[in-house]
Structure formats: C-alpha cells, structure tokens
PDB file of C-alpha atoms in Angstrom:
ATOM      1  CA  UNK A  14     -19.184 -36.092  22.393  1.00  0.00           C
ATOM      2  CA  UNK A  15     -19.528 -33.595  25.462  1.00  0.00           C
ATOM      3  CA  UNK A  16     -19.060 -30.737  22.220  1.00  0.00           C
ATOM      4  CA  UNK A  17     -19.491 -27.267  22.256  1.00  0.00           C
ATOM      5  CA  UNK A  18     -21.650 -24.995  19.921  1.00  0.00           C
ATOM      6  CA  UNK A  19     -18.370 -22.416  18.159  1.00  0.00           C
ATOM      7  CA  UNK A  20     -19.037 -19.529  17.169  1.00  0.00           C
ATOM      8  CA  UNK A  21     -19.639 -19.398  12.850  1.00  0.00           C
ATOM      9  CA  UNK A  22     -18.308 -16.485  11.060  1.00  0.00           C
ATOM     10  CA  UNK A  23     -16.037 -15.044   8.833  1.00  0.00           C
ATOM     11  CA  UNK A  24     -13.333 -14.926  11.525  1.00  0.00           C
ATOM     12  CA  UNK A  25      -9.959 -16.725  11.933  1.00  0.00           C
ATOM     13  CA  UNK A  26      -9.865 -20.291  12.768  1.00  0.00           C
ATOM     14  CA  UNK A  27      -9.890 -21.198  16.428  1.00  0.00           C
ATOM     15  CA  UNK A  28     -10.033 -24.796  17.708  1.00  0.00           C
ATOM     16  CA  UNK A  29     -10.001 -25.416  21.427  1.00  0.00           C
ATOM     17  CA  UNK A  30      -9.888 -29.338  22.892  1.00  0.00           C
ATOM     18  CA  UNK A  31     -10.480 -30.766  19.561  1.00  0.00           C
ATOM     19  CA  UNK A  32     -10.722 -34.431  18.787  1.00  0.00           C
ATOM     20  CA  UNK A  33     -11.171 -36.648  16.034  1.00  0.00           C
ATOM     21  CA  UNK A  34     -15.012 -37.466  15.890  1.00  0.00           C
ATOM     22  CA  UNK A  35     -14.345 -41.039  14.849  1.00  0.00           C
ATOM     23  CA  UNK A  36     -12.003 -41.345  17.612  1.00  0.00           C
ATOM     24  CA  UNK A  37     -14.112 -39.829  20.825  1.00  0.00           C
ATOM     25  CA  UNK A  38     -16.150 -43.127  22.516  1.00  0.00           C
ATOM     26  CA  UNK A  39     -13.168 -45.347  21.872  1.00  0.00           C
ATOM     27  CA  UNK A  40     -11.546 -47.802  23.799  1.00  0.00           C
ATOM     28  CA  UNK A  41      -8.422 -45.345  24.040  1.00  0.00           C
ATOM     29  CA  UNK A  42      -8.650 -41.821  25.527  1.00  0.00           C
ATOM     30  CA  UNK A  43      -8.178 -39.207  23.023  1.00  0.00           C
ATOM     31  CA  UNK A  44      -5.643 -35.795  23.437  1.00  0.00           C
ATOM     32  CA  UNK A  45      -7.493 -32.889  22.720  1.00  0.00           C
ATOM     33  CA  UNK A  46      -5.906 -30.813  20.948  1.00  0.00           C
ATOM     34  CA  UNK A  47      -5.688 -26.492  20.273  1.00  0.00           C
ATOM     35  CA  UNK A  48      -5.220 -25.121  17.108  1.00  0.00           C
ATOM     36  CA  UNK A  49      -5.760 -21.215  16.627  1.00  0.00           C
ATOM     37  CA  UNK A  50      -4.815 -19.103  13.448  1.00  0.00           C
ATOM     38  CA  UNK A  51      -4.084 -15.401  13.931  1.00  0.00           C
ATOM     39  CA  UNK A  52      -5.747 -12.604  11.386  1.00  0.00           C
ATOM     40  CA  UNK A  53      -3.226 -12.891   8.938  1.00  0.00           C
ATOM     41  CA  UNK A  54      -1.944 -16.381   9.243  1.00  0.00           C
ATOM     42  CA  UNK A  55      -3.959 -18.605   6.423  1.00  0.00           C
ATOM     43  CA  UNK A  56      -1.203 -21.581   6.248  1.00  0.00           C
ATOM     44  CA  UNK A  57      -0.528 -23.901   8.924  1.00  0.00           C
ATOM     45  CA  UNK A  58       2.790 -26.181   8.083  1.00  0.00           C
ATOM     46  CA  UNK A  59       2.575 -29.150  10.338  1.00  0.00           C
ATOM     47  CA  UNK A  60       6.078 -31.413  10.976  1.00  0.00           C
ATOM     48  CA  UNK A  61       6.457 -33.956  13.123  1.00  0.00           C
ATOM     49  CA  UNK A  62       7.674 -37.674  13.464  1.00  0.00           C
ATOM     50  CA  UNK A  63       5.948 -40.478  11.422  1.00  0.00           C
ATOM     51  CA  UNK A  64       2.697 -41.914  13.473  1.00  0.00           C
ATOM     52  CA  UNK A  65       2.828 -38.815  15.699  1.00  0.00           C
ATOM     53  CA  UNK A  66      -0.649 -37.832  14.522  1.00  0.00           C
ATOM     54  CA  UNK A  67      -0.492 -35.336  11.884  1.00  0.00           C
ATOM     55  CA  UNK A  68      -2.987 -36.615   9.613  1.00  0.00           C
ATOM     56  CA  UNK A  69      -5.257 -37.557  12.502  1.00  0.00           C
ATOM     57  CA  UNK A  70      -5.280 -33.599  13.035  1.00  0.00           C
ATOM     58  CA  UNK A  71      -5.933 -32.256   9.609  1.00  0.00           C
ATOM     59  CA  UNK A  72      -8.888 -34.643   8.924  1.00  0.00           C
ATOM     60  CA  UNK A  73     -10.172 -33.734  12.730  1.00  0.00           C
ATOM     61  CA  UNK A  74     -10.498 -29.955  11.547  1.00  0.00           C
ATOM     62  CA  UNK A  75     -11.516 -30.892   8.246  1.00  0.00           C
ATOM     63  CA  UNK A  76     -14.371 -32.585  10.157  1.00  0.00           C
ATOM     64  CA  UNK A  77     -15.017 -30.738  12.856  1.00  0.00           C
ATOM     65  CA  UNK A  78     -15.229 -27.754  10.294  1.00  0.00           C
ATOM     66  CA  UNK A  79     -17.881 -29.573   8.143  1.00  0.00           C
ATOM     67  CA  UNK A  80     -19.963 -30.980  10.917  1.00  0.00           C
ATOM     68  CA  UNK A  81     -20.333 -27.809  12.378  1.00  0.00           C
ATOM     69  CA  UNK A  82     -21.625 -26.462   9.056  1.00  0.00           C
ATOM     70  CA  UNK A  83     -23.752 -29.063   9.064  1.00  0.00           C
ATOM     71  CA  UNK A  84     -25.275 -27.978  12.239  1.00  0.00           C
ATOM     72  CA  UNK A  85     -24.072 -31.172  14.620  1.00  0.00           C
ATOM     73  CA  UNK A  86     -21.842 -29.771  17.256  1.00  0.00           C
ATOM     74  CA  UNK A  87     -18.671 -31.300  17.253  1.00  0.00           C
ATOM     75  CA  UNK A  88     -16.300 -32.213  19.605  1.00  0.00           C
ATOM     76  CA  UNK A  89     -14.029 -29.490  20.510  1.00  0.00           C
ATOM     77  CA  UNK A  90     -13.733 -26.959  23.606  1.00  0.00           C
ATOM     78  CA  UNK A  91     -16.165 -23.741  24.328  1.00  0.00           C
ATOM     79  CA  UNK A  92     -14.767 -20.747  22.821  1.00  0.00           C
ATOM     80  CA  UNK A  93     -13.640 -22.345  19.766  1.00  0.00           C
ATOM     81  CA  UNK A  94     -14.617 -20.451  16.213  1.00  0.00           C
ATOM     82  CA  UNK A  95     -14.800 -21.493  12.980  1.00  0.00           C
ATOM     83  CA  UNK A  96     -15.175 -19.599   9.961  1.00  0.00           C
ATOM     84  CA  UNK A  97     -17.609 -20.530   7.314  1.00  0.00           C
ATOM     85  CA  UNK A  98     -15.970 -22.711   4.180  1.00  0.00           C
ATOM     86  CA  UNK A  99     -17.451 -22.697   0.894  1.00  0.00           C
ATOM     87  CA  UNK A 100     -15.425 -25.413  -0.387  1.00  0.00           C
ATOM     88  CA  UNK A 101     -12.999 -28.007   1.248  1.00  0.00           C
ATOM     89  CA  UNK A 102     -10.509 -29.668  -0.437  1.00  0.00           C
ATOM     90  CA  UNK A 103      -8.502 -32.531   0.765  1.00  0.00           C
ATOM     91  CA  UNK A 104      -5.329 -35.033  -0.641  1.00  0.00           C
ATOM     92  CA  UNK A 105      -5.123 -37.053   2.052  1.00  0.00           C
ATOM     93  CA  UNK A 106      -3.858 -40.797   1.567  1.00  0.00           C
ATOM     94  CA  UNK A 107      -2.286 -42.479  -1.807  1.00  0.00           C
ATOM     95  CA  UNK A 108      -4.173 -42.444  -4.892  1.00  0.00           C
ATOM     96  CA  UNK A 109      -1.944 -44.349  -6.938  1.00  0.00           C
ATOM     97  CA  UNK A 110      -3.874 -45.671 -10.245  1.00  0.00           C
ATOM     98  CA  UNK A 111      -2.054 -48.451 -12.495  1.00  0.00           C
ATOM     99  CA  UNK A 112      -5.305 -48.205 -14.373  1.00  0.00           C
ATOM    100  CA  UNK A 113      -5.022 -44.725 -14.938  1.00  0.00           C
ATOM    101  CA  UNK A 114      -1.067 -44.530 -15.011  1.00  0.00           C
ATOM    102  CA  UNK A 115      -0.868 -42.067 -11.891  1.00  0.00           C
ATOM    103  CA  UNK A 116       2.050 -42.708  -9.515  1.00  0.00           C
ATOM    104  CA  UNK A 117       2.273 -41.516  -6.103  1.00  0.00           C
ATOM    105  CA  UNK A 118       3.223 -38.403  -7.381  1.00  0.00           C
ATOM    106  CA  UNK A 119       1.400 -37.738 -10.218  1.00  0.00           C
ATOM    107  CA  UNK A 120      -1.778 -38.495  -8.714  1.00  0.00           C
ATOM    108  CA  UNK A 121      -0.747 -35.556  -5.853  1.00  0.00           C
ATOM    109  CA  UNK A 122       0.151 -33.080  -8.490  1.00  0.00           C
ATOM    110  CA  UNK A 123      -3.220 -34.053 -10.135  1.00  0.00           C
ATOM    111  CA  UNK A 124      -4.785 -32.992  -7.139  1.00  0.00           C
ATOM    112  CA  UNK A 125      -2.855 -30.366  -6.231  1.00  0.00           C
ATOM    113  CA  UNK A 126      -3.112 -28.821  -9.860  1.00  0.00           C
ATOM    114  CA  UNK A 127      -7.553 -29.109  -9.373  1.00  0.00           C
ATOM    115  CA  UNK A 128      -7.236 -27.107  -6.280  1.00  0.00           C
ATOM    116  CA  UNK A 129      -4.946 -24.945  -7.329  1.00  0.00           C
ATOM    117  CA  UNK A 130      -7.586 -24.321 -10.267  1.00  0.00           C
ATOM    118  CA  UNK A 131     -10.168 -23.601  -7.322  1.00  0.00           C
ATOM    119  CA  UNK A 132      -9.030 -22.526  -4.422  1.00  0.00           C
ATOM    120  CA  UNK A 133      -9.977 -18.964  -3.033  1.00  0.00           C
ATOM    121  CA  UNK A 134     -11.075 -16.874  -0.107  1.00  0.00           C
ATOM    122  CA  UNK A 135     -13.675 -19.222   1.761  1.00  0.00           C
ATOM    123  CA  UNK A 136     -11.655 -22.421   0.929  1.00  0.00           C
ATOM    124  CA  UNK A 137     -10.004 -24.757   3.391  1.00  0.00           C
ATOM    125  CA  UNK A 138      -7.214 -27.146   1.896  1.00  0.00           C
ATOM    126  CA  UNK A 139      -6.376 -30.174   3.566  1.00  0.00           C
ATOM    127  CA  UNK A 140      -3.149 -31.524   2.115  1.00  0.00           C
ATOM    128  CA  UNK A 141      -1.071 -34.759   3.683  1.00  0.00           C
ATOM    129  CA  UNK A 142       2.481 -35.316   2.693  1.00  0.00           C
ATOM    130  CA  UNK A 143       2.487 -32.571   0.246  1.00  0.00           C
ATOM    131  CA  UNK A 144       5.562 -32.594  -1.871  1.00  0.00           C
ATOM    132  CA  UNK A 145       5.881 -36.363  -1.280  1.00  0.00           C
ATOM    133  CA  UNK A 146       7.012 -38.862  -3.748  1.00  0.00           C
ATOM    134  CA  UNK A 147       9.668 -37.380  -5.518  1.00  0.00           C
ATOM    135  CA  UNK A 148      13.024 -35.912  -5.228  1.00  0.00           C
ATOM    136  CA  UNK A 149      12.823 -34.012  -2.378  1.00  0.00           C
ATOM    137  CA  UNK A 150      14.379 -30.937  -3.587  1.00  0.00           C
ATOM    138  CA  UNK A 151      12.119 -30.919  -6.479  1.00  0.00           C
ATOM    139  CA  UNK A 152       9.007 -31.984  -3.943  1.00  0.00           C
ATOM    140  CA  UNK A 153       9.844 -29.064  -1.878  1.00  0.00           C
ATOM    141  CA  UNK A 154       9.982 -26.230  -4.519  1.00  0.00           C
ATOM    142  CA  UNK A 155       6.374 -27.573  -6.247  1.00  0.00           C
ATOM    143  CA  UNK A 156       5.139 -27.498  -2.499  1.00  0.00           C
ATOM    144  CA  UNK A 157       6.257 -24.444  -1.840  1.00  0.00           C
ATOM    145  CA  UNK A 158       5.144 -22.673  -4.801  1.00  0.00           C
ATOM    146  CA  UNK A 159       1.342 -24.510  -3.997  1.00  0.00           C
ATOM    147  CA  UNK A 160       1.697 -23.187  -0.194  1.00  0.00           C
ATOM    148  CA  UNK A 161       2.928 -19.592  -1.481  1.00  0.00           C
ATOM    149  CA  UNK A 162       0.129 -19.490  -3.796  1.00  0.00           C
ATOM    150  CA  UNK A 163      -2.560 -20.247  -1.703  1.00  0.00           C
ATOM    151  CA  UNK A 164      -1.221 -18.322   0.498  1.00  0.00           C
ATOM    152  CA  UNK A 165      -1.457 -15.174  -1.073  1.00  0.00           C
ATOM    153  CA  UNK A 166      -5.153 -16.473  -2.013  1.00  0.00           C
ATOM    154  CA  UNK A 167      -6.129 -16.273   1.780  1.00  0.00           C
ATOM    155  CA  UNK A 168      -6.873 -19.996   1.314  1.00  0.00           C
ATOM    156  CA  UNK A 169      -7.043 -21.254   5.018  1.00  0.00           C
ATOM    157  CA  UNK A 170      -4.517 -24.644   4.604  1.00  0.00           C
ATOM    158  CA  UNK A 171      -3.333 -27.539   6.672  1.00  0.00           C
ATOM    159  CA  UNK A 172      -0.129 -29.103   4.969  1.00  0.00           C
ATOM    160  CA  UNK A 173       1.803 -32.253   6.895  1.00  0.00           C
ATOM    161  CA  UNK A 174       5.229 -32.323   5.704  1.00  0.00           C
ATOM    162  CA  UNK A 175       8.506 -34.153   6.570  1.00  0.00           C
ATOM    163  CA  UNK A 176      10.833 -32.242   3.937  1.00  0.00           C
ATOM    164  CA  UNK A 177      12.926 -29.168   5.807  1.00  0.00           C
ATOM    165  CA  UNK A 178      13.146 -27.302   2.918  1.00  0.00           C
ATOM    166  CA  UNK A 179       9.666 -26.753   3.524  1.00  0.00           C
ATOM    167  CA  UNK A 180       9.647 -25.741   7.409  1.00  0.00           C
ATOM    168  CA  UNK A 181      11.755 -23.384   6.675  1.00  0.00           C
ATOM    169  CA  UNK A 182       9.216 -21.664   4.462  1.00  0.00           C
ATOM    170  CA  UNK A 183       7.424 -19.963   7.476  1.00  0.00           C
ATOM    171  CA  UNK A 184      10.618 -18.090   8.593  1.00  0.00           C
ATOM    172  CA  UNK A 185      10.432 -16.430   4.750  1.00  0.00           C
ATOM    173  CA  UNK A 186       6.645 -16.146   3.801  1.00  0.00           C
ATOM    174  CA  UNK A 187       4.052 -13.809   5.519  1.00  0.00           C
ATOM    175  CA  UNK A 188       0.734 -15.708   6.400  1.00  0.00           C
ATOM    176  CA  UNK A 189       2.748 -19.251   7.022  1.00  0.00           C
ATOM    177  CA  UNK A 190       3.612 -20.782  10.113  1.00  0.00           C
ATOM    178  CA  UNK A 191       5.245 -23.939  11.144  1.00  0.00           C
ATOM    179  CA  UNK A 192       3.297 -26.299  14.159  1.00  0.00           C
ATOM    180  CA  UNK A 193       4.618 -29.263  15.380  1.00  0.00           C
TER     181      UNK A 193
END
C-alpha cells in the first residue's frame, strides 16, 4: 500500500497522504488526502456536497487509526502521527429497524445517546450525517449539544454534516473546527 510506519503516542492527530485501505489497488487512482488536528482542536466538522467523499474520509481514519494499532502499516504519508485510541465509536450508515421500531432518527440518537454514555479522553467518534433525519433546526441543536459535549470531553471526533446551523458551530466553540 506503499504505507508508512506513524509515529504512536498520545499526541494530536496527524494524517499525511491518507487513503482508504479498501480503496488503494483499485481500478481508479485514489486522492490522498491530509488531515492534521492542532493541540487543542478535538472536533473536526466536515461539510461538503453529497458524493464528495466525506464518509469515505471518516471511515479512512477510522481505519487507518485501527490498523495501525493493530500493528499493519497503513496507507498514509511519512510523518503522519496517530495517537493511541482506547475505544472507537462509529454511526456511520442507516440503521433503521421496523423490527425494533427505530427510524432513521431514532436509531442515530440511540447511538449517539451509547456514546455519549462512553465517550472520554482516548476515544475517537466517527459520526456520519449527525443530526440527520429530523427537523433540521431540532437536528442541529441535539448535534450540537453531542459535538459540544464531547468536545469538552477531549473526545477526538469526525462529524459529516450538511445542516449550517452546525458549521457555524466552529466560529463559537473552542476545540471545533470546520473542514471541507
């Protein structure tokens, strides 16, 4: 996967030319991409338009993260550090139940409400469309109450969002920043 060796620590997060592992040896050639957090930044707010690869990013650190805690070497650029996770969570995708009698929604806060009940120092949080499936407005303020939270928590997070109300939550919380 012509990968690099990071360097593992308790330091901030710090991808250079990383790529989706499932995507590197394809038939298509895959943009690397860089991703560093500073010190104090723990949660990355990711906007963009639909099928421009924001999920493909979040579950490319969430696996380039646990490979490399695994001890394979991933693929992503020399000089690229990661810090060491003691739990990963992830709500990525739609886990809609009729069975169960979870919506969209409900099945996001369900999630969102067990990480929430976990989530500390050491943690990295994957989280796709938060806020999704409901009124926005009311989307919004339960994802930005989540974000704030974890925030504070030094919780390292990825969060892919379309809802502005959101990406203008970097401009008022310390620790949050917007990527696009």
């Amino acid at each position: 996967v012509n990968g690099f060796a990071p360097v593992i620590g308790a330091g901030p997060l710090a991808i250079r030319g990383g790529r989706h592992p499932l995507l590197v040896g394809g038939p298509t050639a895959v943009v690397p991409f860089d991703l560093t957090l500073a010190p104090d930044e723990f949660t990355l707010l990711i906007s963009g338009p639909n099928t421009g690869g924001k999920t493909v990013l979040i579950k490319a650190v969430g696996l380039i993260c646990l490979l490399a805690q695994s001890g394979v070497i991933p693929p992503l650029g020399p000089d690229s550090a990661l810090p060491v996770f003691h739990q990963v969570f992830a709500d990525i995708g739609d886990r809609q139940s009729i069975a169960e009698s979870l919506s969209t929604f409900s099945a996001h806060v369900a999630a969102l409400r067990d990480l929430l009940a976990r989530a500390g120092p050491g943690t990295l949080v994957l989280l796709d469309e938060i806020g999704s499936g409901t009124d926005p407005a009311e989307g919004a303020a339960l994802a930005a109450a989540a974000l704030r939270t974890l925030t504070r928590r030094r919780v390292v997070t990825l969060a892919t969002t379309h809802l502005g109300a959101l990406k203008r939550l970097a401009a008022e919380t310390v620790g949050i920043v917007n990527a696009s």
